[in-house]
XYZ file of N, CA and C in Angstrom:
360
model
N 0.819 -1.306 -0.033
C -0.257 -0.018 -0.054
C 0.972 1.240 -0.338
N 2.163 1.300 -0.090
C 3.036 2.217 -0.225
C 3.528 2.404 -1.611
N 3.621 3.754 -1.913
C 4.078 4.136 -3.164
C 4.960 5.572 -3.018
N 6.246 5.351 -3.827
C 7.008 6.278 -3.437
C 6.954 6.913 -5.042
N 6.809 8.582 -5.191
C 6.943 8.982 -6.718
C 7.746 10.000 -6.802
N 8.721 10.008 -7.639
C 9.647 10.853 -7.895
C 9.121 11.766 -8.677
N 9.740 13.199 -8.663
C 9.179 14.045 -9.743
C 10.372 15.438 -9.597
N 10.642 16.225 -10.914
C 11.470 17.119 -10.884
C 12.457 17.068 -11.871
N 12.830 15.924 -12.717
C 14.043 15.225 -13.534
C 13.444 16.153 -14.629
N 14.746 16.381 -15.449
C 14.572 16.650 -16.923
C 15.907 17.142 -17.152
N 16.080 18.274 -18.300
C 17.259 18.563 -19.021
C 17.493 19.770 -18.573
N 18.787 19.828 -18.346
C 19.311 21.265 -17.640
C 20.534 21.323 -18.053
N 21.011 22.569 -18.161
C 22.627 22.688 -18.572
C 23.552 22.812 -17.687
N 24.958 22.238 -17.993
C 25.723 22.595 -17.294
C 25.897 23.674 -16.562
N 25.707 23.427 -15.198
C 26.353 24.818 -14.307
C 24.800 24.916 -13.502
N 23.919 24.558 -14.218
C 22.275 24.645 -13.515
C 22.054 23.817 -12.421
N 20.720 24.277 -11.989
C 20.331 23.662 -10.761
C 19.020 22.886 -11.215
N 18.865 21.832 -9.952
C 17.510 21.192 -10.131
C 17.011 20.810 -8.946
N 15.684 20.481 -8.807
C 15.106 20.225 -7.613
C 14.595 18.916 -7.488
N 14.880 17.807 -6.948
C 14.053 16.541 -7.259
C 13.046 16.567 -6.007
N 11.674 15.930 -6.125
C 11.306 15.433 -4.957
C 10.477 13.928 -4.999
N 10.331 13.688 -3.870
C 9.669 12.453 -3.514
C 8.723 12.277 -2.634
N 7.532 11.987 -3.197
C 6.534 11.961 -1.747
C 6.005 10.206 -1.873
N 5.557 10.052 -0.509
C 5.207 8.861 -0.020
C 3.687 8.919 0.295
N 2.962 8.010 -0.372
C 1.606 7.623 -0.383
C 1.293 6.403 0.232
N 0.214 6.272 0.826
C -0.345 5.352 1.332
C -0.513 4.871 2.575
N -0.460 3.813 3.408
C -0.996 3.692 4.397
C 0.579 3.040 5.681
N 0.820 3.844 6.555
C 1.926 3.485 7.121
C 2.184 4.410 8.373
N 2.878 3.500 9.304
C 3.219 4.059 10.621
C 3.828 5.370 10.830
N 4.933 5.223 10.212
C 5.976 6.561 9.927
C 7.056 5.915 8.626
N 7.942 7.404 8.630
C 9.084 7.186 7.993
C 10.614 7.326 8.534
N 11.347 6.590 8.356
C 12.598 6.707 8.813
C 13.357 7.427 8.081
N 14.602 6.419 7.789
C 15.637 7.508 6.905
C 14.926 7.443 5.480
N 15.462 8.513 4.574
C 15.137 8.610 3.068
C 16.266 8.935 2.484
N 16.425 8.234 1.227
C 17.508 8.729 0.393
C 17.440 9.052 -1.064
N 18.487 9.199 -1.609
C 18.128 9.622 -3.057
C 19.608 8.675 -3.691
N 19.185 7.690 -4.670
C 20.095 6.879 -5.350
C 20.242 7.193 -6.723
N 21.269 7.117 -7.695
C 21.190 7.292 -8.878
C 21.991 6.295 -9.198
N 21.444 5.844 -10.797
C 22.145 5.154 -11.791
C 22.392 6.010 -12.957
N 23.607 5.861 -13.239
C 24.284 6.517 -14.633
C 24.318 5.101 -15.787
N 24.135 5.908 -16.960
C 24.532 5.022 -18.044
C 25.897 4.031 -17.844
N 25.436 2.795 -17.984
C 26.437 1.784 -17.899
C 27.156 1.676 -16.537
N 26.428 1.852 -15.421
C 26.913 1.938 -14.061
C 25.835 1.407 -13.105
N 26.420 0.797 -11.718
C 25.358 0.301 -10.878
C 24.765 1.421 -10.223
N 23.876 1.157 -9.463
C 23.085 2.226 -8.891
C 23.824 2.592 -7.616
N 24.140 3.823 -7.065
C 24.954 4.504 -6.070
C 24.295 5.154 -5.178
N 24.458 5.195 -3.676
C 23.887 6.154 -2.905
C 24.514 7.513 -3.154
N 23.320 8.632 -3.183
C 23.857 10.091 -3.462
C 23.689 10.627 -1.831
N 22.398 10.574 -1.096
C 22.369 11.099 -0.091
C 21.377 10.529 0.652
N 21.425 10.605 2.196
C 20.289 10.187 2.880
C 20.311 11.265 4.238
N 18.944 10.961 4.768
C 18.567 12.001 5.653
C 17.311 11.156 6.657
N 17.760 11.334 7.778
C 17.009 10.616 8.932
C 15.751 11.661 9.039
N 14.729 10.644 10.007
C 13.798 11.449 10.229
C 13.881 12.777 11.340
N 15.030 12.761 11.799
C 15.419 13.911 12.589
C 16.115 14.816 11.852
N 16.509 14.597 10.648
C 17.232 15.662 9.649
C 18.533 15.505 9.628
N 19.338 14.477 10.065
C 20.681 14.083 9.919
C 20.944 13.583 8.412
N 22.015 14.464 7.981
C 22.271 13.782 6.708
C 23.307 13.458 6.196
N 23.760 12.692 5.376
C 24.749 12.028 4.860
C 25.088 12.040 3.247
N 26.073 12.086 2.839
C 26.013 12.170 1.354
C 27.600 11.730 0.925
N 27.651 10.887 -0.163
C 28.395 10.828 -0.648
C 29.622 11.645 -0.877
N 30.734 11.726 -1.184
C 31.940 12.286 -1.136
C 31.692 13.619 -2.280
N 31.579 12.979 -3.241
C 31.556 13.713 -4.659
C 30.597 14.765 -4.765
N 29.356 14.741 -3.913
C 28.308 15.617 -3.922
C 28.193 16.810 -2.890
N 29.196 16.589 -1.869
C 29.249 17.399 -0.716
C 29.579 18.839 -1.272
N 28.618 19.580 -0.777
C 28.786 21.268 -0.994
C 28.347 21.524 -2.157
N 27.560 20.128 -3.278
C 27.017 20.843 -4.349
C 25.223 20.190 -4.299
N 25.065 19.270 -3.894
C 23.781 18.735 -3.329
C 23.300 18.812 -2.290
N 21.830 18.980 -1.657
C 21.411 19.144 -0.297
C 20.336 18.130 -0.515
N 19.906 17.430 0.431
C 19.028 16.654 0.701
C 18.078 17.171 2.018
N 17.012 17.147 1.876
C 16.221 17.497 3.016
C 14.615 16.896 2.874
N 13.627 17.208 4.085
C 12.654 16.382 3.926
C 11.559 17.387 4.491
N 10.159 16.836 4.515
C 9.052 17.718 5.101
C 8.117 16.552 5.854
N 8.323 16.189 6.778
C 7.826 15.164 7.435
C 6.098 15.271 7.107
N 6.156 16.465 7.493
C 4.481 16.729 7.454
C 3.797 16.512 6.280
N 4.914 16.155 5.177
C 4.023 15.839 3.719
C 4.623 14.512 3.273
N 5.441 14.234 4.057
C 6.109 12.841 3.629
C 6.972 12.668 2.221
N 7.798 14.101 2.343
C 8.254 14.061 1.024
C 9.844 14.574 1.182
N 10.553 13.920 0.532
C 12.157 14.289 0.623
C 12.658 15.030 -0.915
N 13.495 15.732 -0.775
C 14.002 16.511 -1.428
C 15.577 16.633 -2.125
N 15.781 16.582 -3.226
C 17.286 16.825 -3.344
C 17.539 18.134 -4.097
N 18.436 18.769 -3.569
C 18.683 20.371 -4.284
C 20.125 20.038 -5.071
N 20.058 19.829 -6.217
C 21.144 19.994 -7.209
C 21.566 21.086 -7.548
N 22.665 21.586 -7.396
C 23.447 22.721 -7.838
C 24.672 22.595 -8.454
N 25.294 23.429 -9.415
C 26.155 23.236 -10.482
C 26.545 21.961 -10.882
N 25.484 21.555 -11.423
C 25.422 20.150 -12.182
C 26.559 20.267 -13.716
N 27.010 18.978 -13.595
C 27.601 18.441 -14.350
C 27.591 17.300 -15.354
N 27.571 17.561 -16.457
C 26.863 15.915 -17.400
C 27.269 14.938 -16.930
N 28.246 14.660 -16.001
C 28.544 13.495 -15.260
C 27.384 12.848 -14.223
N 26.676 13.883 -13.767
C 25.636 13.983 -12.906
C 24.074 13.195 -13.747
N 24.403 12.884 -15.114
C 23.415 12.553 -15.508
C 23.339 10.977 -15.359
N 21.735 10.573 -14.896
C 21.442 9.246 -14.243
C 20.143 9.544 -14.100
N 19.428 8.471 -13.872
C 18.074 7.901 -13.385
C 18.145 8.125 -11.832
N 17.779 9.003 -11.305
C 17.777 9.540 -9.521
C 16.486 8.417 -9.037
N 16.677 7.678 -7.991
C 15.766 7.149 -7.458
C 15.472 7.388 -5.755
N 14.416 7.215 -5.392
C 14.066 7.669 -4.013
C 13.835 6.215 -3.485
N 14.511 6.343 -2.232
C 14.482 5.181 -1.147
C 13.668 5.554 0.172
N 13.038 4.777 0.722
C 12.535 5.239 1.877
C 12.175 3.927 2.733
N 13.078 4.064 4.093
C 12.725 3.003 5.304
C 11.150 3.293 5.927
N 10.374 2.488 5.430
C 8.884 2.983 5.882
C 8.390 1.714 6.816
N 7.990 2.186 8.079
C 7.245 1.553 9.251
C 5.785 1.083 8.861
N 5.412 0.113 8.777
C 4.041 -0.368 8.725
C 3.300 -0.550 10.112
N 4.016 -0.887 10.741
C 3.481 -1.441 11.999
C 4.114 -0.852 13.114
N 5.068 0.352 13.135
C 5.995 0.824 13.986
C 6.921 0.285 14.706
N 7.379 -0.887 14.337
C 7.773 -1.523 15.045
C 9.547 -2.016 13.874
N 8.910 -2.554 12.654
C 10.300 -3.132 11.780
C 9.924 -2.208 10.214
N 10.615 -1.401 10.212
C 10.709 -0.848 8.634
C 11.273 -1.601 7.587
N 10.934 -1.306 6.504
C 11.311 -1.935 5.356
C 11.556 -1.162 4.232
N 12.384 -1.393 3.270
C 12.800 -0.342 2.210
C 11.686 0.048 1.303
N 11.408 0.745 0.680
C 10.467 1.014 -0.659
C 11.188 1.818 -1.605
N 11.134 1.367 -2.797
C 11.693 2.300 -3.888
C 10.642 3.134 -4.758
N 11.360 4.465 -5.233
C 10.364 4.879 -6.166
C 10.784 3.994 -7.737
N 9.998 4.347 -8.774
C 10.523 4.277 -10.071
C 11.457 4.905 -10.682
N 12.091 6.007 -10.217
C 12.887 7.107 -10.884
C 12.612 8.317 -11.684
N 13.822 9.139 -11.635
C 13.282 10.481 -12.435
C 14.810 10.638 -13.201
N 14.494 10.951 -14.581
C 15.483 11.130 -15.211
C 16.461 12.553 -15.275
N 17.500 12.588 -14.938
C 18.594 13.933 -14.869
C 19.073 13.977 -16.180
N 19.198 14.852 -17.068
C 20.133 14.971 -18.036
C 20.662 16.189 -18.023
N 22.054 16.333 -17.853
C 22.845 17.556 -17.744
C 23.451 17.702 -19.034
N 23.480 18.172 -20.012
C 23.776 18.857 -21.179
C 23.481 20.140 -21.906
N 24.350 20.616 -22.764
C 24.215 21.929 -23.452
C 23.182 21.786 -24.419
């Protein structure tokens, strides 16, 4: 009964900015850590950033100072603000959330992805 839907992807020029959103819907007790992953052409999916429900963030070293993850717990939504984008950031970006259905044990849920293309 849980669904994650990403939005905000698209085409952006090098040096530009983009903000991704991921909204969770359905029936659940709460959402713990949420995060963003990406899969570039020819590569495996990798972690980009995570944020706990209390707002503690972690980033892969390559995006520190460039990307910012945030969340709005009232809206069950996580965001990824991406600045100073480069062509190598081109990838399908996926949202993941650790969601508690019963309030005791959480399970991972994934969105279907949104494509970010950085090109002139």
